[in-house]
Short mmCIF file of C-alpha atoms and ligand atoms in Angstrom, two decimals:
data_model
loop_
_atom_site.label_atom_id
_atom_site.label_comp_id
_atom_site.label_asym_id
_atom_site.label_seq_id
_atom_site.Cartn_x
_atom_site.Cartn_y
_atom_site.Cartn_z
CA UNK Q 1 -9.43 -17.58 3.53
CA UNK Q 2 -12.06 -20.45 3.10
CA UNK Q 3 -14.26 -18.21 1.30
CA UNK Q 4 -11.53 -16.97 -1.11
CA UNK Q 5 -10.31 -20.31 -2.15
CA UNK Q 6 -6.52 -19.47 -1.82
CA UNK Q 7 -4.17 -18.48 0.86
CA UNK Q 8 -3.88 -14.47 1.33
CA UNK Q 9 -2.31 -14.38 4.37
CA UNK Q 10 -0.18 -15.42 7.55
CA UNK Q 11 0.13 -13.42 10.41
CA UNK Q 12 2.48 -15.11 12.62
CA UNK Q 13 2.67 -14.08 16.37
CA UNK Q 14 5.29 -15.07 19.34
CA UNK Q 15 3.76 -15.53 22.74
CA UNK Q 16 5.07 -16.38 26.00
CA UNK Q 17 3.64 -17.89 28.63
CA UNK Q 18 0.12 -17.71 27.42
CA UNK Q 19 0.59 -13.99 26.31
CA UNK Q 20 0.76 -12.61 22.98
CA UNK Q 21 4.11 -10.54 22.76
CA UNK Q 22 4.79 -9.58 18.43
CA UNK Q 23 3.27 -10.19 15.53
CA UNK Q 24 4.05 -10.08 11.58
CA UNK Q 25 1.29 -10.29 8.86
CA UNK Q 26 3.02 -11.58 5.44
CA UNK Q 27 0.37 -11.46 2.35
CA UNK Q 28 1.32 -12.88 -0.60
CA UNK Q 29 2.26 -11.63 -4.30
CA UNK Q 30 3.55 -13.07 -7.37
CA UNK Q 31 7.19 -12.60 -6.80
CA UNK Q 32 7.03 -11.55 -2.89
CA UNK Q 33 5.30 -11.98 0.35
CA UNK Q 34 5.09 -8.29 1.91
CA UNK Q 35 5.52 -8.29 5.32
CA UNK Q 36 3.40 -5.62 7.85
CA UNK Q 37 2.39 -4.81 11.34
CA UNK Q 38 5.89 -6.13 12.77
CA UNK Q 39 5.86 -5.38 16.03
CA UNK Q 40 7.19 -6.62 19.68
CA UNK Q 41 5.37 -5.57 22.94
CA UNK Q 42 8.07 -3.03 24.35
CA UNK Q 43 8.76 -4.92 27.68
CA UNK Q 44 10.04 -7.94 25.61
CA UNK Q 45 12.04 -6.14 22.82
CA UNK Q 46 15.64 -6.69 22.41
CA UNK Q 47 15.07 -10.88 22.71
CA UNK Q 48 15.36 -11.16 19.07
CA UNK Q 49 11.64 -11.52 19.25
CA UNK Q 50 11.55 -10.05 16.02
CA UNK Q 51 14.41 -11.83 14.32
CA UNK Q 52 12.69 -15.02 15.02
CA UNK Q 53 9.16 -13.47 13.95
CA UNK Q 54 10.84 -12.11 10.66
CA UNK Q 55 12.89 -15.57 10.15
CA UNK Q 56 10.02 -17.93 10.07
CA UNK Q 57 8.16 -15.45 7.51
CA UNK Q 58 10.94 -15.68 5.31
CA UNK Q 59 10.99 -19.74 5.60
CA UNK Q 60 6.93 -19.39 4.46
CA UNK Q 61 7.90 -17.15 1.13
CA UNK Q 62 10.62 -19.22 0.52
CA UNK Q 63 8.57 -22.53 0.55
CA UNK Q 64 5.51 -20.55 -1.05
CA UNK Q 65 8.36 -20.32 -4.30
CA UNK Q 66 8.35 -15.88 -3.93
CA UNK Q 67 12.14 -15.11 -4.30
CA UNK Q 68 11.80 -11.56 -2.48
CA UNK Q 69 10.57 -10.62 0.81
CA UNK Q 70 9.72 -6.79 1.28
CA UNK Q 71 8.34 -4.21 3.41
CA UNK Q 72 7.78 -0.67 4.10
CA UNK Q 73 9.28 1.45 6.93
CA UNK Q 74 9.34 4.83 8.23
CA UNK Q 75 12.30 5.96 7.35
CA UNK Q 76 12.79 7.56 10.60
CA UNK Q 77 12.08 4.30 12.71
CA UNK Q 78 15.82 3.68 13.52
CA UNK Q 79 14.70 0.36 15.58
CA UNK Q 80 13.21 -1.02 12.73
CA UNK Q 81 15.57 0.46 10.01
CA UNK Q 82 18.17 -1.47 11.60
CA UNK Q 83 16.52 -4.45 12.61
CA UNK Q 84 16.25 -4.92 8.83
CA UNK Q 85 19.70 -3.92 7.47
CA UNK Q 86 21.01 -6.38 10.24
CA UNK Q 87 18.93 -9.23 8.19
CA UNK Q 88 19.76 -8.03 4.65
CA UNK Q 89 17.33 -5.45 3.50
CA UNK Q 90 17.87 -2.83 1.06
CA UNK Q 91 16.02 -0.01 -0.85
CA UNK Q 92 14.53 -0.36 -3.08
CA UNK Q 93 12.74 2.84 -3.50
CA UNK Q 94 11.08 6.16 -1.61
CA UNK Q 95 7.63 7.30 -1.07
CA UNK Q 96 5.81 10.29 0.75
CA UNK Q 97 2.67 10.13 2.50
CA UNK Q 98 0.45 13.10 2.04
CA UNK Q 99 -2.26 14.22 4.26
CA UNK Q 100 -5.67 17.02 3.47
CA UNK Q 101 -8.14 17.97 5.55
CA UNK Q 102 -12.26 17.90 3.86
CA UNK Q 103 -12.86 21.09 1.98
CA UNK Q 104 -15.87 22.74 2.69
CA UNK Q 105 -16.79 22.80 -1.19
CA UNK Q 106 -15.37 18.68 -1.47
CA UNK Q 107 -18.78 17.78 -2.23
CA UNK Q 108 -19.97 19.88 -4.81
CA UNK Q 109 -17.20 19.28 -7.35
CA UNK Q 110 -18.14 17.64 -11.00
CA UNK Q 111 -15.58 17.16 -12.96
CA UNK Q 112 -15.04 19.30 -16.27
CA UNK Q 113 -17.34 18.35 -19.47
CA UNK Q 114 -13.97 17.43 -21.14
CA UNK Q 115 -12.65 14.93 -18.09
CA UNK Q 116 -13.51 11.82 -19.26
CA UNK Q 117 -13.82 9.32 -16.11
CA UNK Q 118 -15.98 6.60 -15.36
CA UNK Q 119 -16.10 4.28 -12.25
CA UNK Q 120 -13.54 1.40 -12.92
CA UNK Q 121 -14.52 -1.93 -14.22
CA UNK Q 122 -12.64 -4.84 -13.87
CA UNK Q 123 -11.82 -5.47 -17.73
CA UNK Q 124 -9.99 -2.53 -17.35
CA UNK Q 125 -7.33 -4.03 -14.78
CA UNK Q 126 -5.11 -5.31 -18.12
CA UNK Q 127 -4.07 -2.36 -19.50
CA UNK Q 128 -3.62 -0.62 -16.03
CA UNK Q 129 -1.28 -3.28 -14.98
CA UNK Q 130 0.12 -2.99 -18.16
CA UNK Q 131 0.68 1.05 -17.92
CA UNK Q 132 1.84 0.42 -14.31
CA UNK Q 133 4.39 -2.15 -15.18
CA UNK Q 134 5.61 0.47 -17.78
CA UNK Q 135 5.95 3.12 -15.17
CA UNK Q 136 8.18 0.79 -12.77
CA UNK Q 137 11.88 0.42 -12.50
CA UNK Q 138 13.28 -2.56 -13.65
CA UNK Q 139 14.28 -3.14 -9.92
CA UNK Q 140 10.73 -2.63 -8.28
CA UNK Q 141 9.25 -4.36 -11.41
CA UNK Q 142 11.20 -7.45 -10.93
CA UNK Q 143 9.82 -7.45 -6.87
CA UNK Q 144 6.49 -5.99 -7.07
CA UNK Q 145 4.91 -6.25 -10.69
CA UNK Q 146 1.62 -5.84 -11.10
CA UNK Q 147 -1.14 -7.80 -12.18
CA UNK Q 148 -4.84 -6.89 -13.78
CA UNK Q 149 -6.25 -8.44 -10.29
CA UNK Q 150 -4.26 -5.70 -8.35
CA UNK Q 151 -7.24 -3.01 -9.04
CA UNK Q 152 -10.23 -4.78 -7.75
CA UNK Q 153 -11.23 -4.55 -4.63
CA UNK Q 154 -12.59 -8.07 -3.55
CA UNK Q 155 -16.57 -7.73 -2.26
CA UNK Q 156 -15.82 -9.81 1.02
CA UNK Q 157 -12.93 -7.75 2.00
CA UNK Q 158 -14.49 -4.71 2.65
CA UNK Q 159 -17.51 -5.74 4.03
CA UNK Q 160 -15.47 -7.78 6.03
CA UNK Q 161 -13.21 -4.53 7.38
CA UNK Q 162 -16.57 -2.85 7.14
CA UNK Q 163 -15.26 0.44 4.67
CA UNK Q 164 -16.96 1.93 1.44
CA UNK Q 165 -14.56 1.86 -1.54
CA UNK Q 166 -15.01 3.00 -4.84
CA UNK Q 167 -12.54 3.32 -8.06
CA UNK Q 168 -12.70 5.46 -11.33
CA UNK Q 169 -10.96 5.21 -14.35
CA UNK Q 170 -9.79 7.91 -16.86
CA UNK Q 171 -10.03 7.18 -20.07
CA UNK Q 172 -8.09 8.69 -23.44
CA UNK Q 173 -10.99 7.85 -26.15
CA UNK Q 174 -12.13 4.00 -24.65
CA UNK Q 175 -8.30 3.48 -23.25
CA UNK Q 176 -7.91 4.01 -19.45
CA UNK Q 177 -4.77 6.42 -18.66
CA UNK Q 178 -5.30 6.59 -15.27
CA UNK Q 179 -6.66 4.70 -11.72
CA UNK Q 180 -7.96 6.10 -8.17
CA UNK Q 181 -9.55 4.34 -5.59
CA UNK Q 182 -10.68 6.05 -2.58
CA UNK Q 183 -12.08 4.06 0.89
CA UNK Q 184 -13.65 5.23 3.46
CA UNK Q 185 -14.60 3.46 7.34
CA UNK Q 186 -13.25 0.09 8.06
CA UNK Q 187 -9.82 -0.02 10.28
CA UNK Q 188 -8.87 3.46 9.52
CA UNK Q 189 -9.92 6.99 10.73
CA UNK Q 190 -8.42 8.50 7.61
CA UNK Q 191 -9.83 8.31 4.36
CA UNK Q 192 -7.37 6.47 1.53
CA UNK Q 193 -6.72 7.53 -1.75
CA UNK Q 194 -4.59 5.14 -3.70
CA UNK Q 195 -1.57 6.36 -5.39
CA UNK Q 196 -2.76 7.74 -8.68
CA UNK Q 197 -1.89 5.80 -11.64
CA UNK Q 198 -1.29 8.19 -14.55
CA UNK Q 199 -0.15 7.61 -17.89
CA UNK Q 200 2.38 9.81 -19.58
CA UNK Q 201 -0.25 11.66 -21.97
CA UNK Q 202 -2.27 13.16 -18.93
CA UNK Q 203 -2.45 16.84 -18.51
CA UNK Q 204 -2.61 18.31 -15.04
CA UNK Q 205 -6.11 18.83 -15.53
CA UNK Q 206 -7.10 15.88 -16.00
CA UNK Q 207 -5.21 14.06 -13.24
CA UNK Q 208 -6.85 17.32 -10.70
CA UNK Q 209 -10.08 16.28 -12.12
CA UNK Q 210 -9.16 12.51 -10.94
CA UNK Q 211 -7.64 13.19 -7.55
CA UNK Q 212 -11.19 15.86 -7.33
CA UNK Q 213 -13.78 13.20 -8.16
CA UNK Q 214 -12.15 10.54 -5.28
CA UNK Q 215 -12.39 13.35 -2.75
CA UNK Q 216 -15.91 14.48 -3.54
CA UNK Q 217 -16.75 11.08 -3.21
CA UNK Q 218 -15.08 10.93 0.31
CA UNK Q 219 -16.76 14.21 1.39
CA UNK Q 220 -20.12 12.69 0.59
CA UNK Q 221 -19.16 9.61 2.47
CA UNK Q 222 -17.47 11.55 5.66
CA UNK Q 223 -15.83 14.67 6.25
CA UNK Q 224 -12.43 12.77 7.21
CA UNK Q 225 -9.07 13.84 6.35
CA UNK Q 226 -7.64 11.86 2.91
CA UNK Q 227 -4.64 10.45 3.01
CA UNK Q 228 -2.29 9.58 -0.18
CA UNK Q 229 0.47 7.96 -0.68
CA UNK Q 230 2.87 8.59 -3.68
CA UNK Q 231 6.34 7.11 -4.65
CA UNK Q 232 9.29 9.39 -5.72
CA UNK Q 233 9.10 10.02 -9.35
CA UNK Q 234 5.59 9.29 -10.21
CA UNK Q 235 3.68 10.88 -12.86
CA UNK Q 236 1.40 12.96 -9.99
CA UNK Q 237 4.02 15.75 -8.71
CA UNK Q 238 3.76 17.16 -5.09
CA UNK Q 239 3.23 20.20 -6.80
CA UNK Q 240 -0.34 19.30 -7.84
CA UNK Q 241 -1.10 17.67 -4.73
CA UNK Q 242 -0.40 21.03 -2.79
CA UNK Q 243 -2.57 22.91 -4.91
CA UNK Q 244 -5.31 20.58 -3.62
CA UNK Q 245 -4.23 21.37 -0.23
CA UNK Q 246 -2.37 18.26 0.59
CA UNK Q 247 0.43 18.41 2.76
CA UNK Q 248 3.48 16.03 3.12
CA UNK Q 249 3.26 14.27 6.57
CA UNK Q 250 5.89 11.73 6.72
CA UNK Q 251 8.26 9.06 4.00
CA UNK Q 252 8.59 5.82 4.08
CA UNK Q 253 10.80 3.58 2.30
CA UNK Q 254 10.32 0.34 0.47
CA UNK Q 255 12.58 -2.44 1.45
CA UNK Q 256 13.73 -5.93 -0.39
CA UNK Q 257 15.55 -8.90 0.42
CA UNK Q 258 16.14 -12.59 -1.02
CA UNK Q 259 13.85 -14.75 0.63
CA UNK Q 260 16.69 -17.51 -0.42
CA UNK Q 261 13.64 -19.32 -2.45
C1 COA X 301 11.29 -2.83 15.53
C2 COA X 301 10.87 -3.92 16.52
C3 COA X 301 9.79 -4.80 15.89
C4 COA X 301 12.10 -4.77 16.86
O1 COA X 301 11.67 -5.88 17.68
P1 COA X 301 12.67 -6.64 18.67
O2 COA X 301 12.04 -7.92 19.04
O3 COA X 301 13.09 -5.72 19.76
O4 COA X 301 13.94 -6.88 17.71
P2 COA X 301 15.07 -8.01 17.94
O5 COA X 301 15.33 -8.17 19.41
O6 COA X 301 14.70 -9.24 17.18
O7 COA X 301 16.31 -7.28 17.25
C5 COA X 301 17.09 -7.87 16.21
C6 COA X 301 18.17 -6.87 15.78
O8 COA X 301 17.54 -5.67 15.25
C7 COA X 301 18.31 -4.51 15.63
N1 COA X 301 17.53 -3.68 16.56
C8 COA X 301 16.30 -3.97 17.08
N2 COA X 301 15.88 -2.96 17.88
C9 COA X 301 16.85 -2.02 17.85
C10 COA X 301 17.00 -0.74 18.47
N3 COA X 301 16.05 -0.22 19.29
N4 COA X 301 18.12 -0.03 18.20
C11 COA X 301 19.08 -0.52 17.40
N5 COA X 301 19.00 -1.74 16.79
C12 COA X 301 17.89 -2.48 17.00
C13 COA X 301 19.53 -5.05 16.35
O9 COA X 301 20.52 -5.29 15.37
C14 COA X 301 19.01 -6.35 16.93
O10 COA X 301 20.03 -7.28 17.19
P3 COA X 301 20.81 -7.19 18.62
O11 COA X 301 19.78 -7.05 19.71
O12 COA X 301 21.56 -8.51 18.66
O13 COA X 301 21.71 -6.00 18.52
C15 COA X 301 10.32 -3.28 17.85
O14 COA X 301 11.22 -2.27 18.26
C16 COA X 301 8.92 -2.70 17.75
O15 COA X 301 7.93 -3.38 17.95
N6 COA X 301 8.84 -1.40 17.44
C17 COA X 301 7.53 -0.72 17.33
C18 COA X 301 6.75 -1.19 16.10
C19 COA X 301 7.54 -0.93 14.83
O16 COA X 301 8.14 0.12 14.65
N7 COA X 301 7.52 -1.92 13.91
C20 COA X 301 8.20 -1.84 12.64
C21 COA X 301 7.23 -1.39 11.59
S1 COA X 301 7.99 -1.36 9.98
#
C-alpha cells in the first residue's frame, strides 16, 4: 500500500485468544467498498463473529465517504445468503461462472485476417469505461461504475501475486468495441478470463475471435482450465461460450446495501 500511494485495502480479522478465527477483505471503489473472503473458522460460527466482522467494514466505507457496500455470493450458500439479508442486502444483479478445459489445438489459433485486435493500452481505458457504463443498469451503474483505471492491471500487483496477465482490445476502425484480459499463476489454479466487454456492433465472430486469442494465450502459458465469469444479460451469450466448450459451473449473485455514509 506504501508503494501504491493510496489505500486499496482492509482486511479486517477477529481473533480470540491469540488465534485468528474470520476475516473480511473490503477494497475500495468510487461509490463502494466490495467486501470478500468473509469467513468464520467453523468451531466459532454462530457468535455473530461475522456480524461484528461485517459491521466494522461498513463503519470504514462509511467514513471512507462510499455510500454502498457490496459483495458477491453463491447463490446457493444459504449461511451466507442469510447472514446478509439479516443486515440489509439486496440484489442487485446475477452472474454465471463458466468453466473449459485446454483444447488440444488452444495454441495454434490466430485470429481471422479481418479480426482486428491488438493488446490493450492504457489510453484505451476511456472509451471502455465509457462503453461499459453504457452497458450497465442504472442500478449497478449507480454502485459499481466504472472508471478508465478499471482495465489496467497495476505492474506490482501481479508480480506481487506472482501471475502472467495480458489484455487485448478489439477495435472497430481505431475505436475499441471490446476488452479481455486473461491471467494465468498467482493465487489461482484456474486460469481467468475477464468478463468480455463487447459493444453492441460486434458480430459473433469477432467476439469468438476475442474469447480465442485470450485462450491461446493461456494454452501457451499453461494447459489449465479457464474460467469466466459473465453477468445475466451481457452482450457475450452462453450460447457462444458453449460452442467454445465452456460449461456453466455455478451463479453467484451480486449484493448491495447502504453503507449509511
Ligand atoms: C457465512 C459465515 C461467514 C457466517 O459467519 P458467522 O460468524 O457464523 O455468522 P454470525 O454468527 O455473525 O451470524 C449472523 C446472522 O447471520 C445469519 N446466519 C449465519 N449463519 C447462518 C446459518 N448457518 N444458517 C442460517 N442463518 C445464518 C443469522 O441470521 C445470524 O444471526 P443469528 O445467529 O442471531 O440467527 C460462516 O458461515 C462461514 O465462514 N461460512 C464459510 C465461508 C463463506 O461461505 N463465506 C461467505 C462468502 S460470500
Amino acid at each position: 500500500m506504501r508503494l501504491f500511494g493510496r489505500r486499496i485495502f482492509d482486511l479486517w480479522v477477529a481473533e480470540e485468544s491469540g488465534r485468528l478465527v474470520g476475516s473480511t477483505l473490503v477494497t475500495y471503489g468510487a461509490r463502494a467498498g466490495f467486501l470478500s473472503s468473509v469467513a468464520v473458522r467453523p468451531a466459532y460460527r454462530r457468535r455473530g463473529i461475522a456480524r461484528a466482522l461485517l459491521a466494522r467494514a461498513h463503519e470504514e466505507i462509511r467514513s471512507g465517504h462510499r455510500p454502498y457496500a457490496a459483495l458477491q455470493v453463491l447463490r446457493e450458500n444459504a449461511p451466507a445468503q442469510a447472514l446478509y439479508a439479516r443486515l440489509g442486502y439486496r440484489k442487485l444483479s446475477t452472474s454465471t461462472v463458466f468453466a473449459r478445459e485446454p483444447g488440444p489445438t488452444d495454441a495454434t489459433y490466430t485470429p481471422p485476417g479481418g479480426a482486428a485486435i491488438r493488446v490493450f493500452a492504457r489510453p484505451d481505458g476511456e472509451a471502455l469505461a465509457a462503453l461499459v457504463n453504457a452497458s450497465l443498469s442504472p442500478e449497478v451503474r449507480e454502485v459499481l461504475p466504472s472508471s478508465p483505471g478499471a482495465f489496467s492491471l497495476p505492474p506490482l500487483l501481479a508480480s506481487s501475486t506472482h501471475s502472467e496477465s495480458t489484455a487485448w482490445v478489439l477495435l472497430s476502425g481505431e475505436r475499441p468495441v471490446g476488452f479481455l484480459r486473461a491471467t494465468v499463476g498467482g493465487i489461482t489454479r484456474s486460469a481467468h478470463l475477464t468478463q468480455p466487454i463487447l459493444g453492441p456492433e460486434v458480430g459473433t465472430e469477432s467476439a469468438l475471435a476475442l474469447v480465442r486469442t485470450g485462450l491461446a494465450w493461456i494454452a501457451s502459458h499453461a494447459p489449465v482450465r479457464a474460467v469466466v465469469e459473465v453477468p445475466e444479460g451481457a452482450t457475450l451469450p452462453r450460447e457462444t461460450l458453449a460452442t467454445l466448450g465452456f460449461g456453466s459451473k455455478f451463479t453467484t449473485d451480486l449484493l448491495v446495501r447502504s453503507s449509511g455514509a
